[in-house]
Amino acid sequence: MKSHCKCGKKMNAHEKSCPDCKHKKHQTLESLEKFVKYGSFALAGLSLVLKIAKSRQS
């Protein structure tokens, strides 16, 4: 018995999603991990810059 993936491609009965969708999901998870990782560094840097600017004002 063949079923269809969310994207409309045919797949075997034992598959939950097609290889293209699995790859796309994996890429999305990787980019989210990078965003969280580097976003926290950017936030820490911005916080430091604001702290320095505030100390120079007073």
CSV table of C-alpha atoms in Angstrom, one decimal:
chain,number,residue,atom,x,y,z
A,1,MET,CA,0.0,0.0,0.0
A,2,LYS,CA,1.4,3.4,-0.9
A,3,SER,CA,0.5,6.6,0.8
A,4,HIS,CA,1.3,10.2,0.1
A,5,CYS,CA,3.5,12.7,2.0
A,6,LYS,CA,2.4,16.2,3.0
A,7,CYS,CA,4.1,17.5,-0.2
A,8,GLY,CA,2.1,15.1,-2.4
A,9,LYS,CA,4.9,12.6,-3.2
A,10,LYS,CA,4.2,8.9,-3.1
A,11,MET,CA,6.0,6.8,-0.4
A,12,ASN,CA,6.0,3.3,0.9
A,13,ALA,CA,3.7,2.2,3.7
A,14,HIS,CA,6.5,2.1,6.3
A,15,GLU,CA,7.7,5.7,5.6
A,16,LYS,CA,6.3,8.6,7.6
A,17,SER,CA,7.6,11.3,5.2
A,18,CYS,CA,9.5,11.4,1.9
A,19,PRO,CA,13.3,11.9,1.9
A,20,ASP,CA,13.0,15.5,0.6
A,21,CYS,CA,10.7,16.5,3.5
A,22,LYS,CA,13.1,14.8,5.9
A,23,HIS,CA,16.0,16.7,4.5
A,24,LYS,CA,14.1,20.0,4.6
A,25,LYS,CA,13.1,19.4,8.2
A,26,HIS,CA,16.8,18.6,9.1
A,27,GLN,CA,18.0,21.8,7.5
A,28,THR,CA,15.3,23.8,9.3
A,29,LEU,CA,16.4,22.3,12.7
A,30,GLU,CA,20.1,23.1,11.9
A,31,SER,CA,19.3,26.7,11.0
A,32,LEU,CA,17.2,27.1,14.1
A,33,GLU,CA,20.1,25.7,16.3
A,34,LYS,CA,22.5,28.2,14.6
A,35,PHE,CA,20.1,31.1,15.2
A,36,VAL,CA,19.7,30.3,18.8
A,37,LYS,CA,23.4,29.7,19.3
A,38,TYR,CA,24.6,32.9,17.5
A,39,GLY,CA,21.6,34.9,18.6
A,40,SER,CA,22.5,34.5,22.2
A,41,PHE,CA,26.1,35.7,21.4
A,42,ALA,CA,24.7,38.7,19.6
A,43,LEU,CA,22.4,39.5,22.5
A,44,ALA,CA,25.2,39.3,25.0
A,45,GLY,CA,27.3,41.6,22.8
A,46,LEU,CA,24.6,44.1,22.5
A,47,SER,CA,24.0,44.0,26.2
A,48,LEU,CA,27.7,44.7,26.8
A,49,VAL,CA,27.7,47.6,24.3
A,50,LEU,CA,24.6,49.2,26.0
A,51,LYS,CA,26.2,48.8,29.4
A,52,ILE,CA,29.4,50.6,28.3
A,53,ALA,CA,27.4,53.3,26.6
A,54,LYS,CA,25.3,53.8,29.8
A,55,SER,CA,28.4,54.0,32.0
A,56,ARG,CA,30.0,56.6,29.7
A,57,GLN,CA,26.9,58.8,29.8
A,58,SER,CA,27.0,59.1,33.6
